[in-house]
């Protein structure tokens, strides 16, 4: 996860994890989104989430569907973020917030591919 910094695991169980991190302004994720007002694109958010899903839950089979996902507020460079992940069968429920949960940046459900 070289595009992220300051990762800190807050809580981890067998089916959930809460962690704090930030995305530095120097990250390639911000290239072209948008000059003078960098914003973390949705595809980068999903990629980050799936990297953590793979790392913490050992799931390597990929993403089948993005369901009930809301991008509520723009994620800017270098701001502290908290990611909540919960695995329920083939679903990953996620939420990205500010550390105090005052701001919700995105939330939703990702459906994982069936295990072959």
mmCIF file of C-alpha atoms in Angstrom:
data_model
loop_
_atom_site.group_PDB
_atom_site.id
_atom_site.type_symbol
_atom_site.label_atom_id
_atom_site.label_comp_id
_atom_site.label_asym_id
_atom_site.label_seq_id
_atom_site.Cartn_x
_atom_site.Cartn_y
_atom_site.Cartn_z
ATOM 1 C CA UNK A 1 0.000 0.000 0.000
ATOM 2 C CA UNK A 2 2.705 2.454 -0.973
ATOM 3 C CA UNK A 3 0.124 5.032 -2.025
ATOM 4 C CA UNK A 4 -1.117 5.362 1.553
ATOM 5 C CA UNK A 5 0.472 6.635 4.732
ATOM 6 C CA UNK A 6 0.029 6.643 8.468
ATOM 7 C CA UNK A 7 -1.930 3.382 8.627
ATOM 8 C CA UNK A 8 -3.042 2.415 12.127
ATOM 9 C CA UNK A 9 -5.259 -0.552 13.002
ATOM 10 C CA UNK A 10 -7.848 0.560 15.530
ATOM 11 C CA UNK A 11 -9.714 -2.741 15.959
ATOM 12 C CA UNK A 12 -9.692 -6.120 14.224
ATOM 13 C CA UNK A 13 -11.823 -9.228 14.570
ATOM 14 C CA UNK A 14 -12.209 -12.268 12.314
ATOM 15 C CA UNK A 15 -14.912 -10.555 10.261
ATOM 16 C CA UNK A 16 -14.219 -6.837 10.669
ATOM 17 C CA UNK A 17 -11.472 -4.273 10.801
ATOM 18 C CA UNK A 18 -11.310 -0.558 11.577
ATOM 19 C CA UNK A 19 -8.226 1.350 10.537
ATOM 20 C CA UNK A 20 -7.015 4.886 10.161
ATOM 21 C CA UNK A 21 -4.946 6.078 7.213
ATOM 22 C CA UNK A 22 -4.479 8.956 4.801
ATOM 23 C CA UNK A 23 -3.683 9.322 1.122
ATOM 24 C CA UNK A 24 -0.743 11.678 0.522
ATOM 25 C CA UNK A 25 -1.084 14.473 -1.988
ATOM 26 C CA UNK A 26 1.859 12.958 -3.855
ATOM 27 C CA UNK A 27 -0.126 9.772 -4.567
ATOM 28 C CA UNK A 28 -0.780 8.880 -8.201
ATOM 29 C CA UNK A 29 -4.429 8.414 -7.199
ATOM 30 C CA UNK A 30 -4.892 12.189 -7.441
ATOM 31 C CA UNK A 31 -3.355 12.577 -10.910
ATOM 32 C CA UNK A 32 -5.915 14.287 -13.130
ATOM 33 C CA UNK A 33 -8.600 14.411 -10.408
ATOM 34 C CA UNK A 34 -8.627 17.466 -10.538
ATOM 35 C CA UNK A 35 -5.894 20.022 -11.279
ATOM 36 C CA UNK A 36 -5.934 22.644 -8.546
ATOM 37 C CA UNK A 37 -8.506 20.693 -6.507
ATOM 38 C CA UNK A 38 -7.337 17.072 -6.055
ATOM 39 C CA UNK A 39 -10.034 14.549 -5.125
ATOM 40 C CA UNK A 40 -9.689 10.807 -4.535
ATOM 41 C CA UNK A 41 -11.666 9.102 -7.328
ATOM 42 C CA UNK A 42 -14.231 6.392 -6.570
ATOM 43 C CA UNK A 43 -12.212 3.761 -8.430
ATOM 44 C CA UNK A 44 -9.238 4.480 -6.142
ATOM 45 C CA UNK A 45 -11.467 4.146 -3.070
ATOM 46 C CA UNK A 46 -12.680 0.736 -4.260
ATOM 47 C CA UNK A 47 -9.111 -0.327 -5.048
ATOM 48 C CA UNK A 48 -7.936 0.688 -1.559
ATOM 49 C CA UNK A 49 -10.839 -1.161 0.051
ATOM 50 C CA UNK A 50 -10.146 -4.320 -1.967
ATOM 51 C CA UNK A 51 -6.450 -4.187 -1.021
ATOM 52 C CA UNK A 52 -7.432 -4.145 2.658
ATOM 53 C CA UNK A 53 -10.033 -6.898 2.099
ATOM 54 C CA UNK A 54 -7.300 -9.066 0.591
ATOM 55 C CA UNK A 55 -4.860 -8.231 3.366
ATOM 56 C CA UNK A 56 -7.124 -8.621 6.386
ATOM 57 C CA UNK A 57 -9.564 -11.297 5.230
ATOM 58 C CA UNK A 58 -7.302 -13.246 2.870
ATOM 59 C CA UNK A 59 -9.772 -12.848 0.013
ATOM 60 C CA UNK A 60 -8.162 -12.886 -3.400
ATOM 61 C CA UNK A 61 -11.123 -13.769 -5.637
ATOM 62 C CA UNK A 62 -12.048 -10.221 -6.654
ATOM 63 C CA UNK A 63 -15.042 -7.996 -6.973
ATOM 64 C CA UNK A 64 -18.264 -8.997 -8.688
ATOM 65 C CA UNK A 65 -20.513 -5.997 -8.032
ATOM 66 C CA UNK A 66 -20.613 -2.595 -6.369
ATOM 67 C CA UNK A 67 -23.971 -2.288 -4.650
ATOM 68 C CA UNK A 68 -25.675 0.443 -2.617
ATOM 69 C CA UNK A 69 -22.612 2.652 -2.620
ATOM 70 C CA UNK A 70 -22.787 6.365 -1.891
ATOM 71 C CA UNK A 71 -19.986 8.849 -2.412
ATOM 72 C CA UNK A 72 -21.107 11.504 0.028
ATOM 73 C CA UNK A 73 -18.156 13.884 0.443
ATOM 74 C CA UNK A 74 -14.947 14.474 -1.475
ATOM 75 C CA UNK A 75 -11.767 12.927 -0.095
ATOM 76 C CA UNK A 76 -8.899 15.393 -0.317
ATOM 77 C CA UNK A 77 -5.165 14.672 0.051
ATOM 78 C CA UNK A 78 -3.527 14.157 3.436
ATOM 79 C CA UNK A 79 -6.706 14.145 5.527
ATOM 80 C CA UNK A 80 -7.065 11.471 8.226
ATOM 81 C CA UNK A 81 -9.564 8.795 7.235
ATOM 82 C CA UNK A 82 -11.117 5.875 9.094
ATOM 83 C CA UNK A 83 -12.139 2.792 7.133
ATOM 84 C CA UNK A 84 -14.682 0.393 8.577
ATOM 85 C CA UNK A 85 -14.843 -3.031 6.891
ATOM 86 C CA UNK A 86 -17.145 -5.903 7.735
ATOM 87 C CA UNK A 87 -17.308 -9.226 5.905
ATOM 88 C CA UNK A 88 -20.695 -10.942 5.767
ATOM 89 C CA UNK A 89 -20.585 -14.048 3.565
ATOM 90 C CA UNK A 90 -19.746 -12.746 0.055
ATOM 91 C CA UNK A 91 -20.435 -9.119 0.997
ATOM 92 C CA UNK A 92 -18.055 -6.450 2.228
ATOM 93 C CA UNK A 93 -19.756 -3.554 3.996
ATOM 94 C CA UNK A 94 -17.604 -0.436 4.141
ATOM 95 C CA UNK A 95 -17.640 3.113 5.377
ATOM 96 C CA UNK A 96 -14.965 5.802 5.124
ATOM 97 C CA UNK A 97 -15.289 8.630 7.651
ATOM 98 C CA UNK A 98 -13.313 11.296 9.443
ATOM 99 C CA UNK A 99 -11.741 10.086 12.720
ATOM 100 C CA UNK A 100 -14.564 11.563 14.800
ATOM 101 C CA UNK A 101 -17.205 10.242 12.334
ATOM 102 C CA UNK A 102 -18.447 13.796 11.882
ATOM 103 C CA UNK A 103 -17.959 13.462 8.126
ATOM 104 C CA UNK A 104 -18.898 10.394 6.097
ATOM 105 C CA UNK A 105 -17.027 10.271 2.801
ATOM 106 C CA UNK A 106 -18.399 7.065 1.304
ATOM 107 C CA UNK A 107 -20.277 3.932 2.301
ATOM 108 C CA UNK A 108 -21.723 0.878 0.671
ATOM 109 C CA UNK A 109 -21.557 -2.812 -0.081
ATOM 110 C CA UNK A 110 -19.183 -4.658 -2.365
ATOM 111 C CA UNK A 111 -20.138 -8.128 -3.594
ATOM 112 C CA UNK A 112 -17.213 -10.503 -3.935
ATOM 113 C CA UNK A 113 -16.810 -12.964 -6.801
ATOM 114 C CA UNK A 114 -17.769 -16.547 -6.040
ATOM 115 C CA UNK A 115 -14.855 -18.653 -4.889
ATOM 116 C CA UNK A 116 -13.832 -21.085 -7.626
#
